[in-house]
mmCIF file of C-alpha atoms in Angstrom:
data_model
loop_
_atom_site.group_PDB
_atom_site.id
_atom_site.type_symbol
_atom_site.label_atom_id
_atom_site.label_comp_id
_atom_site.label_asym_id
_atom_site.label_seq_id
_atom_site.Cartn_x
_atom_site.Cartn_y
_atom_site.Cartn_z
ATOM 1 C CA UNK A 1 12.702 -47.905 -161.091
ATOM 2 C CA UNK A 2 15.509 -49.614 -161.175
ATOM 3 C CA UNK A 3 18.936 -47.699 -159.980
ATOM 4 C CA UNK A 4 19.791 -46.266 -163.892
ATOM 5 C CA UNK A 5 16.299 -44.242 -164.076
ATOM 6 C CA UNK A 6 16.481 -43.174 -160.532
ATOM 7 C CA UNK A 7 19.585 -42.019 -160.741
ATOM 8 C CA UNK A 8 19.135 -40.239 -164.174
ATOM 9 C CA UNK A 9 15.631 -38.734 -162.568
ATOM 10 C CA UNK A 10 18.042 -37.386 -159.749
ATOM 11 C CA UNK A 11 20.388 -35.862 -162.120
ATOM 12 C CA UNK A 12 17.995 -34.105 -164.114
ATOM 13 C CA UNK A 13 16.295 -32.294 -160.945
ATOM 14 C CA UNK A 14 19.782 -31.573 -159.483
ATOM 15 C CA UNK A 15 20.848 -28.988 -162.246
ATOM 16 C CA UNK A 16 20.384 -26.190 -160.279
ATOM 17 C CA UNK A 17 22.611 -27.727 -157.213
ATOM 18 C CA UNK A 18 24.974 -29.112 -159.835
ATOM 19 C CA UNK A 19 25.703 -25.228 -161.398
ATOM 20 C CA UNK A 20 26.018 -23.716 -158.013
ATOM 21 C CA UNK A 21 28.682 -26.463 -157.447
ATOM 22 C CA UNK A 22 30.059 -25.319 -161.026
ATOM 23 C CA UNK A 23 30.513 -21.649 -160.107
ATOM 24 C CA UNK A 24 32.326 -22.377 -156.987
ATOM 25 C CA UNK A 25 34.897 -24.558 -158.801
ATOM 26 C CA UNK A 26 35.499 -21.901 -161.025
ATOM 27 C CA UNK A 27 35.776 -19.095 -158.520
ATOM 28 C CA UNK A 28 38.658 -21.148 -156.443
ATOM 29 C CA UNK A 29 40.033 -22.023 -159.298
ATOM 30 C CA UNK A 30 40.742 -18.932 -160.419
ATOM 31 C CA UNK A 31 42.019 -17.683 -156.547
ATOM 32 C CA UNK A 32 44.275 -20.219 -156.556
ATOM 33 C CA UNK A 33 45.390 -19.429 -160.514
ATOM 34 C CA UNK A 34 46.234 -16.293 -159.649
ATOM 35 C CA UNK A 35 48.046 -17.150 -156.111
ATOM 36 C CA UNK A 36 50.478 -19.161 -158.543
ATOM 37 C CA UNK A 37 50.759 -16.236 -161.441
ATOM 38 C CA UNK A 38 51.317 -13.691 -158.457
ATOM 39 C CA UNK A 39 53.899 -15.691 -156.565
ATOM 40 C CA UNK A 40 55.622 -16.528 -159.655
ATOM 41 C CA UNK A 41 55.527 -20.123 -159.757
ATOM 42 C CA UNK A 42 58.477 -22.000 -161.577
ATOM 43 C CA UNK A 43 60.194 -25.572 -161.729
ATOM 44 C CA UNK A 44 62.902 -24.463 -160.025
ATOM 45 C CA UNK A 45 60.224 -24.126 -156.869
ATOM 46 C CA UNK A 46 59.928 -28.385 -157.262
ATOM 47 C CA UNK A 47 63.200 -29.168 -156.332
ATOM 48 C CA UNK A 48 64.075 -29.666 -152.971
ATOM 49 C CA UNK A 49 67.067 -29.316 -150.151
ATOM 50 C CA UNK A 50 68.468 -32.390 -148.133
ATOM 51 C CA UNK A 51 69.380 -32.456 -144.792
ATOM 52 C CA UNK A 52 68.336 -29.637 -142.055
ATOM 53 C CA UNK A 53 66.038 -27.998 -145.190
ATOM 54 C CA UNK A 54 67.826 -24.725 -144.758
ATOM 55 C CA UNK A 55 67.093 -21.981 -147.588
ATOM 56 C CA UNK A 56 64.742 -24.123 -149.589
ATOM 57 C CA UNK A 57 63.163 -21.948 -152.065
ATOM 58 C CA UNK A 58 60.419 -24.302 -153.319
ATOM 59 C CA UNK A 59 58.877 -24.967 -149.752
ATOM 60 C CA UNK A 60 59.044 -20.868 -148.807
ATOM 61 C CA UNK A 61 57.021 -20.521 -152.095
ATOM 62 C CA UNK A 62 54.619 -22.947 -151.604
ATOM 63 C CA UNK A 63 53.980 -21.305 -147.759
ATOM 64 C CA UNK A 64 53.101 -18.045 -149.552
ATOM 65 C CA UNK A 65 51.199 -19.299 -152.352
ATOM 66 C CA UNK A 66 48.822 -21.198 -149.290
ATOM 67 C CA UNK A 67 48.665 -18.024 -148.057
ATOM 68 C CA UNK A 68 47.757 -16.037 -150.436
ATOM 69 C CA UNK A 69 44.962 -18.736 -151.336
ATOM 70 C CA UNK A 70 43.717 -18.566 -147.918
ATOM 71 C CA UNK A 71 44.246 -15.103 -147.173
ATOM 72 C CA UNK A 72 45.962 -14.660 -144.553
ATOM 73 C CA UNK A 73 49.591 -13.208 -143.522
ATOM 74 C CA UNK A 74 51.130 -16.564 -142.983
ATOM 75 C CA UNK A 75 50.908 -20.474 -143.700
ATOM 76 C CA UNK A 76 53.131 -23.715 -142.698
ATOM 77 C CA UNK A 77 52.671 -26.546 -145.276
ATOM 78 C CA UNK A 78 54.490 -29.546 -144.274
ATOM 79 C CA UNK A 79 54.924 -33.027 -145.373
ATOM 80 C CA UNK A 80 55.784 -34.083 -141.667
ATOM 81 C CA UNK A 81 52.251 -33.459 -140.538
ATOM 82 C CA UNK A 82 51.682 -37.197 -140.013
ATOM 83 C CA UNK A 83 48.030 -36.539 -140.151
ATOM 84 C CA UNK A 84 44.932 -33.537 -139.917
ATOM 85 C CA UNK A 85 44.941 -34.411 -135.747
ATOM 86 C CA UNK A 86 48.501 -34.167 -135.431
ATOM 87 C CA UNK A 87 48.163 -30.827 -137.622
ATOM 88 C CA UNK A 88 45.536 -29.172 -135.533
ATOM 89 C CA UNK A 89 47.976 -30.788 -132.303
ATOM 90 C CA UNK A 90 50.805 -28.611 -132.855
ATOM 91 C CA UNK A 91 48.603 -25.032 -133.794
ATOM 92 C CA UNK A 92 46.868 -26.418 -130.237
ATOM 93 C CA UNK A 93 50.062 -26.864 -128.448
ATOM 94 C CA UNK A 94 52.072 -23.752 -130.235
ATOM 95 C CA UNK A 95 49.341 -21.513 -129.050
ATOM 96 C CA UNK A 96 48.968 -22.171 -125.152
ATOM 97 C CA UNK A 97 50.563 -22.752 -122.328
ATOM 98 C CA UNK A 98 49.799 -23.545 -119.222
ATOM 99 C CA UNK A 99 46.958 -21.706 -117.316
ATOM 100 C CA UNK A 100 45.875 -21.263 -120.859
ATOM 101 C CA UNK A 101 42.172 -21.613 -121.389
ATOM 102 C CA UNK A 102 40.778 -23.730 -124.370
ATOM 103 C CA UNK A 103 36.649 -23.330 -124.850
ATOM 104 C CA UNK A 104 35.071 -26.105 -127.782
ATOM 105 C CA UNK A 105 32.500 -24.069 -129.340
ATOM 106 C CA UNK A 106 30.630 -26.310 -130.924
ATOM 107 C CA UNK A 107 30.022 -29.579 -128.225
ATOM 108 C CA UNK A 108 32.301 -32.665 -128.388
ATOM 109 C CA UNK A 109 35.117 -32.467 -130.873
ATOM 110 C CA UNK A 110 35.824 -35.305 -133.065
ATOM 111 C CA UNK A 111 36.982 -38.460 -131.299
ATOM 112 C CA UNK A 112 40.741 -38.277 -131.971
ATOM 113 C CA UNK A 113 40.995 -34.495 -131.137
ATOM 114 C CA UNK A 114 39.867 -35.351 -127.339
ATOM 115 C CA UNK A 115 42.482 -37.834 -126.611
ATOM 116 C CA UNK A 116 44.823 -34.712 -127.864
ATOM 117 C CA UNK A 117 42.830 -32.271 -125.450
ATOM 118 C CA UNK A 118 42.851 -34.627 -122.804
ATOM 119 C CA UNK A 119 39.249 -35.523 -122.381
ATOM 120 C CA UNK A 120 39.510 -39.277 -123.276
ATOM 121 C CA UNK A 121 42.258 -42.332 -123.564
ATOM 122 C CA UNK A 122 44.680 -43.776 -121.053
ATOM 123 C CA UNK A 123 46.520 -42.559 -118.371
ATOM 124 C CA UNK A 124 50.468 -41.789 -120.764
ATOM 125 C CA UNK A 125 48.038 -40.597 -123.275
ATOM 126 C CA UNK A 126 46.075 -37.986 -120.891
ATOM 127 C CA UNK A 127 49.252 -36.761 -119.210
ATOM 128 C CA UNK A 128 50.521 -35.960 -122.762
ATOM 129 C CA UNK A 129 47.467 -33.697 -123.331
ATOM 130 C CA UNK A 130 46.656 -29.945 -123.086
ATOM 131 C CA UNK A 131 45.125 -30.992 -119.839
ATOM 132 C CA UNK A 132 47.905 -32.686 -118.456
ATOM 133 C CA UNK A 133 50.470 -29.974 -119.717
ATOM 134 C CA UNK A 134 47.848 -27.583 -117.424
ATOM 135 C CA UNK A 135 45.806 -26.079 -120.105
ATOM 136 C CA UNK A 136 42.142 -25.561 -118.825
ATOM 137 C CA UNK A 137 39.284 -26.421 -120.780
ATOM 138 C CA UNK A 138 35.639 -26.388 -121.354
ATOM 139 C CA UNK A 139 33.307 -26.738 -124.377
ATOM 140 C CA UNK A 140 29.596 -25.270 -124.505
ATOM 141 C CA UNK A 141 27.243 -28.019 -125.351
ATOM 142 C CA UNK A 142 25.501 -28.186 -128.721
ATOM 143 C CA UNK A 143 21.416 -26.797 -128.638
ATOM 144 C CA UNK A 144 19.408 -28.813 -130.923
ATOM 145 C CA UNK A 145 22.518 -29.842 -132.909
ATOM 146 C CA UNK A 146 23.565 -26.935 -133.403
ATOM 147 C CA UNK A 147 26.356 -23.796 -131.898
ATOM 148 C CA UNK A 148 23.968 -22.499 -128.981
ATOM 149 C CA UNK A 149 25.562 -18.597 -129.420
ATOM 150 C CA UNK A 150 23.706 -17.627 -126.801
ATOM 151 C CA UNK A 151 25.913 -19.861 -123.886
ATOM 152 C CA UNK A 152 28.712 -18.822 -126.003
ATOM 153 C CA UNK A 153 28.515 -15.154 -124.931
ATOM 154 C CA UNK A 154 28.643 -16.366 -121.571
ATOM 155 C CA UNK A 155 31.685 -18.285 -121.512
ATOM 156 C CA UNK A 156 33.964 -16.176 -123.658
ATOM 157 C CA UNK A 157 35.521 -13.959 -121.274
ATOM 158 C CA UNK A 158 38.938 -12.438 -120.597
ATOM 159 C CA UNK A 159 40.541 -15.343 -119.756
ATOM 160 C CA UNK A 160 39.672 -17.645 -122.679
ATOM 161 C CA UNK A 161 42.830 -17.987 -124.925
ATOM 162 C CA UNK A 162 41.071 -19.856 -127.728
ATOM 163 C CA UNK A 163 38.339 -21.154 -129.497
ATOM 164 C CA UNK A 164 38.018 -24.716 -131.190
ATOM 165 C CA UNK A 165 35.533 -24.262 -134.000
ATOM 166 C CA UNK A 166 35.520 -27.379 -136.401
ATOM 167 C CA UNK A 167 33.855 -27.098 -139.135
ATOM 168 C CA UNK A 168 32.685 -30.178 -140.117
ATOM 169 C CA UNK A 169 30.382 -32.321 -137.669
ATOM 170 C CA UNK A 170 33.133 -35.036 -137.023
ATOM 171 C CA UNK A 171 31.224 -38.203 -135.678
ATOM 172 C CA UNK A 172 28.594 -36.503 -134.518
ATOM 173 C CA UNK A 173 24.879 -35.719 -136.063
ATOM 174 C CA UNK A 174 24.980 -31.815 -135.987
ATOM 175 C CA UNK A 175 25.360 -30.042 -139.056
ATOM 176 C CA UNK A 176 28.381 -28.786 -139.918
ATOM 177 C CA UNK A 177 29.434 -24.977 -139.471
ATOM 178 C CA UNK A 178 29.206 -23.078 -142.946
ATOM 179 C CA UNK A 179 30.864 -19.848 -143.272
ATOM 180 C CA UNK A 180 28.369 -17.795 -141.863
ATOM 181 C CA UNK A 181 28.179 -20.008 -139.046
ATOM 182 C CA UNK A 182 32.140 -18.963 -138.480
ATOM 183 C CA UNK A 183 31.731 -15.599 -139.256
ATOM 184 C CA UNK A 184 29.170 -15.218 -136.524
ATOM 185 C CA UNK A 185 30.973 -17.432 -133.927
ATOM 186 C CA UNK A 186 34.066 -15.086 -134.356
ATOM 187 C CA UNK A 187 32.577 -11.935 -134.440
ATOM 188 C CA UNK A 188 30.285 -13.307 -130.894
ATOM 189 C CA UNK A 189 33.879 -13.858 -129.716
ATOM 190 C CA UNK A 190 36.042 -11.200 -130.650
ATOM 191 C CA UNK A 191 33.367 -8.373 -129.168
ATOM 192 C CA UNK A 192 33.861 -10.865 -125.562
ATOM 193 C CA UNK A 193 37.487 -11.029 -125.955
ATOM 194 C CA UNK A 194 39.427 -9.538 -129.110
ATOM 195 C CA UNK A 195 42.949 -10.882 -127.817
ATOM 196 C CA UNK A 196 40.975 -14.629 -127.868
ATOM 197 C CA UNK A 197 42.398 -16.917 -130.933
ATOM 198 C CA UNK A 198 39.902 -17.842 -133.414
ATOM 199 C CA UNK A 199 40.678 -21.213 -133.953
ATOM 200 C CA UNK A 200 38.871 -23.373 -136.723
ATOM 201 C CA UNK A 201 39.512 -27.118 -137.724
ATOM 202 C CA UNK A 202 39.157 -26.786 -141.340
ATOM 203 C CA UNK A 203 39.259 -30.609 -142.320
ATOM 204 C CA UNK A 204 36.813 -31.457 -145.503
ATOM 205 C CA UNK A 205 36.050 -28.412 -145.933
ATOM 206 C CA UNK A 206 38.421 -26.380 -148.321
ATOM 207 C CA UNK A 207 36.980 -25.408 -151.584
ATOM 208 C CA UNK A 208 33.488 -26.452 -150.973
ATOM 209 C CA UNK A 209 32.915 -22.764 -150.508
ATOM 210 C CA UNK A 210 33.677 -19.357 -152.122
ATOM 211 C CA UNK A 211 35.409 -18.290 -149.100
ATOM 212 C CA UNK A 212 37.731 -19.960 -146.177
ATOM 213 C CA UNK A 213 37.257 -19.483 -142.490
ATOM 214 C CA UNK A 214 40.004 -17.296 -142.346
ATOM 215 C CA UNK A 215 38.069 -14.474 -144.349
ATOM 216 C CA UNK A 216 35.508 -14.151 -142.231
ATOM 217 C CA UNK A 217 37.610 -13.609 -138.492
ATOM 218 C CA UNK A 218 38.952 -16.762 -137.862
ATOM 219 C CA UNK A 219 42.537 -16.215 -136.787
ATOM 220 C CA UNK A 220 43.867 -19.628 -137.473
ATOM 221 C CA UNK A 221 42.925 -22.337 -139.007
ATOM 222 C CA UNK A 222 44.576 -26.257 -139.831
ATOM 223 C CA UNK A 223 44.007 -29.048 -142.180
ATOM 224 C CA UNK A 224 45.079 -32.357 -143.752
ATOM 225 C CA UNK A 225 46.774 -32.844 -147.580
ATOM 226 C CA UNK A 226 44.955 -36.094 -147.844
ATOM 227 C CA UNK A 227 41.890 -34.384 -147.673
ATOM 228 C CA UNK A 228 40.313 -31.530 -149.572
ATOM 229 C CA UNK A 229 44.019 -29.053 -149.939
ATOM 230 C CA UNK A 230 45.938 -32.331 -151.572
ATOM 231 C CA UNK A 231 43.950 -32.674 -154.638
ATOM 232 C CA UNK A 232 43.832 -36.028 -154.032
ATOM 233 C CA UNK A 233 47.446 -36.636 -154.891
ATOM 234 C CA UNK A 234 49.474 -35.639 -152.266
ATOM 235 C CA UNK A 235 51.219 -38.202 -149.985
ATOM 236 C CA UNK A 236 51.096 -37.203 -146.721
ATOM 237 C CA UNK A 237 51.153 -33.546 -144.475
ATOM 238 C CA UNK A 238 48.747 -30.981 -143.983
ATOM 239 C CA UNK A 239 48.897 -27.079 -143.395
ATOM 240 C CA UNK A 240 48.406 -24.313 -140.750
ATOM 241 C CA UNK A 241 47.764 -20.778 -142.142
ATOM 242 C CA UNK A 242 46.973 -17.150 -140.440
ATOM 243 C CA UNK A 243 47.970 -14.688 -138.438
ATOM 244 C CA UNK A 244 51.912 -14.492 -138.967
ATOM 245 C CA UNK A 245 52.348 -15.297 -134.412
ATOM 246 C CA UNK A 246 50.270 -17.932 -134.596
ATOM 247 C CA UNK A 247 51.542 -20.071 -137.601
ATOM 248 C CA UNK A 248 55.175 -19.675 -136.066
ATOM 249 C CA UNK A 249 54.204 -20.871 -132.535
ATOM 250 C CA UNK A 250 52.564 -23.797 -134.422
ATOM 251 C CA UNK A 251 55.554 -24.363 -136.740
ATOM 252 C CA UNK A 252 57.752 -23.976 -133.353
ATOM 253 C CA UNK A 253 56.030 -26.909 -131.609
ATOM 254 C CA UNK A 254 56.155 -28.795 -135.568
ATOM 255 C CA UNK A 255 60.300 -28.552 -135.340
ATOM 256 C CA UNK A 256 61.517 -26.794 -132.846
ATOM 257 C CA UNK A 257 61.687 -23.667 -130.945
ATOM 258 C CA UNK A 258 64.457 -21.473 -133.103
ATOM 259 C CA UNK A 259 63.948 -23.969 -135.902
ATOM 260 C CA UNK A 260 60.394 -23.213 -136.446
ATOM 261 C CA UNK A 261 59.172 -22.781 -140.206
ATOM 262 C CA UNK A 262 63.019 -22.351 -141.111
ATOM 263 C CA UNK A 263 63.676 -26.273 -140.986
ATOM 264 C CA UNK A 264 62.731 -29.894 -142.671
ATOM 265 C CA UNK A 265 63.380 -31.464 -145.768
ATOM 266 C CA UNK A 266 60.760 -32.217 -147.663
ATOM 267 C CA UNK A 267 62.117 -35.042 -150.027
ATOM 268 C CA UNK A 268 61.160 -33.770 -153.187
ATOM 269 C CA UNK A 269 57.669 -33.061 -153.143
ATOM 270 C CA UNK A 270 57.162 -30.148 -153.639
ATOM 271 C CA UNK A 271 55.314 -30.362 -157.019
ATOM 272 C CA UNK A 272 52.864 -32.490 -155.816
ATOM 273 C CA UNK A 273 51.905 -30.280 -153.281
ATOM 274 C CA UNK A 274 51.847 -27.681 -155.324
ATOM 275 C CA UNK A 275 49.821 -29.885 -158.228
ATOM 276 C CA UNK A 276 47.396 -31.010 -155.549
ATOM 277 C CA UNK A 277 46.284 -27.533 -154.405
ATOM 278 C CA UNK A 278 46.324 -26.614 -158.411
ATOM 279 C CA UNK A 279 43.671 -29.599 -159.059
ATOM 280 C CA UNK A 280 41.744 -29.004 -155.439
ATOM 281 C CA UNK A 281 39.073 -26.902 -156.578
ATOM 282 C CA UNK A 282 38.022 -29.509 -159.399
ATOM 283 C CA UNK A 283 38.752 -32.700 -157.160
ATOM 284 C CA UNK A 284 36.577 -31.580 -154.572
ATOM 285 C CA UNK A 285 33.665 -29.966 -157.076
ATOM 286 C CA UNK A 286 33.549 -33.798 -157.963
ATOM 287 C CA UNK A 287 33.094 -35.258 -154.430
ATOM 288 C CA UNK A 288 30.432 -32.131 -153.611
ATOM 289 C CA UNK A 289 28.718 -33.294 -156.470
ATOM 290 C CA UNK A 290 28.426 -36.989 -155.506
ATOM 291 C CA UNK A 291 27.858 -36.041 -152.059
ATOM 292 C CA UNK A 292 24.687 -34.149 -152.779
ATOM 293 C CA UNK A 293 24.057 -36.881 -155.405
ATOM 294 C CA UNK A 294 23.823 -39.314 -152.454
ATOM 295 C CA UNK A 295 21.605 -37.479 -150.684
ATOM 296 C CA UNK A 296 19.022 -37.386 -153.230
ATOM 297 C CA UNK A 297 19.009 -40.715 -154.284
ATOM 298 C CA UNK A 298 19.166 -42.163 -150.376
ATOM 299 C CA UNK A 299 16.592 -39.917 -149.913
ATOM 300 C CA UNK A 300 14.257 -41.236 -152.547
ATOM 301 C CA UNK A 301 14.761 -44.559 -151.671
ATOM 302 C CA UNK A 302 13.351 -43.957 -148.036
ATOM 303 C CA UNK A 303 16.966 -43.757 -146.270
ATOM 304 C CA UNK A 304 17.815 -41.137 -143.544
ATOM 305 C CA UNK A 305 20.808 -38.947 -145.169
ATOM 306 C CA UNK A 306 22.096 -35.563 -144.236
ATOM 307 C CA UNK A 307 22.725 -32.514 -144.946
ATOM 308 C CA UNK A 308 19.664 -32.169 -147.462
ATOM 309 C CA UNK A 309 20.335 -32.106 -151.501
ATOM 310 C CA UNK A 310 19.281 -28.953 -151.588
ATOM 311 C CA UNK A 311 21.059 -27.686 -148.387
ATOM 312 C CA UNK A 312 24.329 -25.048 -148.434
ATOM 313 C CA UNK A 313 27.065 -27.338 -148.348
ATOM 314 C CA UNK A 314 30.281 -26.841 -145.669
ATOM 315 C CA UNK A 315 31.823 -30.029 -146.410
ATOM 316 C CA UNK A 316 32.357 -32.827 -148.530
ATOM 317 C CA UNK A 317 30.618 -35.507 -146.083
ATOM 318 C CA UNK A 318 27.553 -37.057 -146.469
ATOM 319 C CA UNK A 319 25.997 -38.966 -143.484
ATOM 320 C CA UNK A 320 23.352 -41.980 -143.855
ATOM 321 C CA UNK A 321 21.578 -43.106 -140.662
ATOM 322 C CA UNK A 322 21.039 -46.647 -140.290
ATOM 323 C CA UNK A 323 19.901 -47.155 -136.709
ATOM 324 C CA UNK A 324 21.737 -50.621 -135.913
ATOM 325 C CA UNK A 325 24.918 -52.444 -136.713
ATOM 326 C CA UNK A 326 24.758 -54.548 -139.429
ATOM 327 C CA UNK A 327 23.642 -52.322 -142.053
ATOM 328 C CA UNK A 328 26.231 -49.708 -141.136
ATOM 329 C CA UNK A 329 28.384 -52.905 -142.021
ATOM 330 C CA UNK A 330 27.256 -53.800 -145.094
ATOM 331 C CA UNK A 331 27.051 -49.909 -146.138
ATOM 332 C CA UNK A 332 30.681 -50.135 -145.757
ATOM 333 C CA UNK A 333 31.320 -53.324 -147.084
ATOM 334 C CA UNK A 334 29.727 -52.402 -150.279
ATOM 335 C CA UNK A 335 31.837 -49.380 -150.911
ATOM 336 C CA UNK A 336 35.177 -50.916 -150.200
ATOM 337 C CA UNK A 337 33.577 -53.698 -152.742
ATOM 338 C CA UNK A 338 33.357 -50.580 -155.436
ATOM 339 C CA UNK A 339 36.895 -49.220 -154.563
ATOM 340 C CA UNK A 340 40.102 -48.967 -156.688
ATOM 341 C CA UNK A 341 42.767 -50.560 -154.144
ATOM 342 C CA UNK A 342 42.120 -53.576 -152.289
ATOM 343 C CA UNK A 343 38.108 -53.946 -153.527
ATOM 344 C CA UNK A 344 38.144 -57.750 -152.683
ATOM 345 C CA UNK A 345 38.508 -56.754 -148.630
ATOM 346 C CA UNK A 346 36.353 -57.283 -146.353
ATOM 347 C CA UNK A 347 36.567 -54.091 -143.565
ATOM 348 C CA UNK A 348 35.666 -55.318 -139.944
ATOM 349 C CA UNK A 349 34.836 -53.280 -136.981
ATOM 350 C CA UNK A 350 38.004 -52.522 -134.838
ATOM 351 C CA UNK A 351 39.813 -50.492 -132.333
ATOM 352 C CA UNK A 352 41.830 -48.264 -133.842
ATOM 353 C CA UNK A 353 44.352 -45.999 -132.067
ATOM 354 C CA UNK A 354 42.648 -42.440 -131.075
ATOM 355 C CA UNK A 355 39.079 -43.329 -131.380
ATOM 356 C CA UNK A 356 37.179 -45.091 -127.957
ATOM 357 C CA UNK A 357 34.617 -46.935 -130.326
ATOM 358 C CA UNK A 358 35.387 -49.800 -132.671
ATOM 359 C CA UNK A 359 35.168 -48.321 -136.121
ATOM 360 C CA UNK A 360 34.670 -49.622 -139.240
ATOM 361 C CA UNK A 361 36.109 -47.816 -142.364
ATOM 362 C CA UNK A 362 36.361 -48.680 -146.160
ATOM 363 C CA UNK A 363 38.611 -46.931 -147.811
ATOM 364 C CA UNK A 364 40.330 -48.469 -150.954
ATOM 365 C CA UNK A 365 42.316 -45.078 -151.348
ATOM 366 C CA UNK A 366 45.821 -44.899 -153.431
ATOM 367 C CA UNK A 367 46.724 -43.098 -150.509
ATOM 368 C CA UNK A 368 46.222 -44.687 -146.852
ATOM 369 C CA UNK A 369 43.522 -42.973 -145.245
ATOM 370 C CA UNK A 370 42.760 -40.533 -147.693
ATOM 371 C CA UNK A 371 39.282 -38.925 -147.478
ATOM 372 C CA UNK A 372 38.984 -37.157 -150.796
ATOM 373 C CA UNK A 373 38.601 -40.516 -152.467
ATOM 374 C CA UNK A 374 35.623 -41.636 -152.394
ATOM 375 C CA UNK A 375 35.528 -43.888 -148.917
ATOM 376 C CA UNK A 376 32.972 -44.565 -145.487
ATOM 377 C CA UNK A 377 33.559 -44.725 -141.985
ATOM 378 C CA UNK A 378 31.588 -44.825 -138.797
ATOM 379 C CA UNK A 379 31.912 -45.519 -135.005
ATOM 380 C CA UNK A 380 29.562 -48.718 -134.246
ATOM 381 C CA UNK A 381 27.478 -46.710 -131.267
ATOM 382 C CA UNK A 382 24.164 -45.638 -131.949
ATOM 383 C CA UNK A 383 22.620 -44.561 -134.353
ATOM 384 C CA UNK A 384 25.164 -46.109 -136.492
ATOM 385 C CA UNK A 385 25.685 -43.642 -139.248
ATOM 386 C CA UNK A 386 28.157 -43.964 -142.075
ATOM 387 C CA UNK A 387 29.736 -41.267 -142.883
ATOM 388 C CA UNK A 388 30.323 -41.015 -146.775
ATOM 389 C CA UNK A 389 32.869 -38.616 -148.102
ATOM 390 C CA UNK A 390 35.075 -38.210 -150.924
ATOM 391 C CA UNK A 391 35.499 -39.162 -155.079
ATOM 392 C CA UNK A 392 38.018 -38.057 -156.584
ATOM 393 C CA UNK A 393 35.838 -37.654 -160.013
ATOM 394 C CA UNK A 394 32.212 -37.709 -159.836
ATOM 395 C CA UNK A 395 31.741 -40.951 -162.516
ATOM 396 C CA UNK A 396 33.311 -43.234 -159.255
ATOM 397 C CA UNK A 397 30.390 -42.058 -156.832
ATOM 398 C CA UNK A 398 27.865 -42.451 -159.585
ATOM 399 C CA UNK A 399 28.667 -45.793 -160.167
ATOM 400 C CA UNK A 400 29.061 -46.902 -156.451
ATOM 401 C CA UNK A 401 25.642 -45.345 -155.920
ATOM 402 C CA UNK A 402 23.981 -47.326 -158.671
ATOM 403 C CA UNK A 403 25.750 -50.338 -157.266
ATOM 404 C CA UNK A 404 24.513 -49.837 -153.852
ATOM 405 C CA UNK A 405 20.771 -49.155 -154.921
ATOM 406 C CA UNK A 406 20.799 -52.272 -156.974
ATOM 407 C CA UNK A 407 22.112 -54.278 -153.859
ATOM 408 C CA UNK A 408 19.277 -52.528 -151.536
ATOM 409 C CA UNK A 409 16.581 -53.395 -154.554
ATOM 410 C CA UNK A 410 17.754 -57.289 -154.453
ATOM 411 C CA UNK A 411 17.552 -57.413 -151.048
ATOM 412 C CA UNK A 412 13.890 -56.315 -151.093
#
């Protein structure tokens, strides 16, 4: 069966999954639309101020729109966050002090977060980390590649200040956490210590489901604007949303105590962020459809790919396990060659700040590092997994998959 026929067959068999994704898109689009209407978003909110950034009406309304979308007391939406990791770090450092205890509930966090926490990195990095600043840290090891709820119950106590819940799998092979998983974790934590902050790393998860973590018990969550929530057009930044006290503490870490969320010029980026959020539910649904199609066709041609096409989705990431370095490199190079930007470039494994292993990254994206655009990457370590994600439109993912299948078929 050639690549066209294979994909056509897969699409026919995926109609039920695609209908579910379409329903989620419409639900989330209406939620976002209502937030815009309720907050009376107008052209004057697209203008910005200079200098200290005081009295920025557009920034205030932007925060309120995000807070309404995520059903929270407060949100902090800023281009000043350098990355998702920086956004998460501000939430952590803002809400944890010397002697407090942080508990990661799903094993080791993502590589870059391990440096923020202080379990990885050189001496200077560790000195600046949470542990280096006197924060206590512990983990709940995974059990059968999922959260060990019994151990979680035993580890959460009156001294646990915050639990870190990483929704997406990161560079691991565990399952990403569904909204239902997050709700159960939060219930367990609160039953053991009602004062413990449930903090969710929501990167890659926004708008994949009809609810967000802050609607099912999370006190605080954070994500990147060059992933789902930016709709593929926001140039930089991140957001933090949740209970007002915890969000403002994070704002004090981003700017300075006493300034918090009241300062920071936005450099005429308001309109892009408003528009990106409005586009996000549809862009995310296109990426999820692409991931589901990828799962189906990789299964058809004999590759170990997860999650399966008929599994409930909680993020935009599709794993393909290769078992050795050469096919992982070849896959990423193929994705790069099918990118609209730098399609002629050949990615090679290299050491990247925040990662202990060499990483190969395919990302011919309009915005550097944007993973809501079609991209793939993976650490050069066993079991040599490619993490494919994004796609501003389903057609691009479909074209890329057809070319990948053709390449595989020609090699055999």
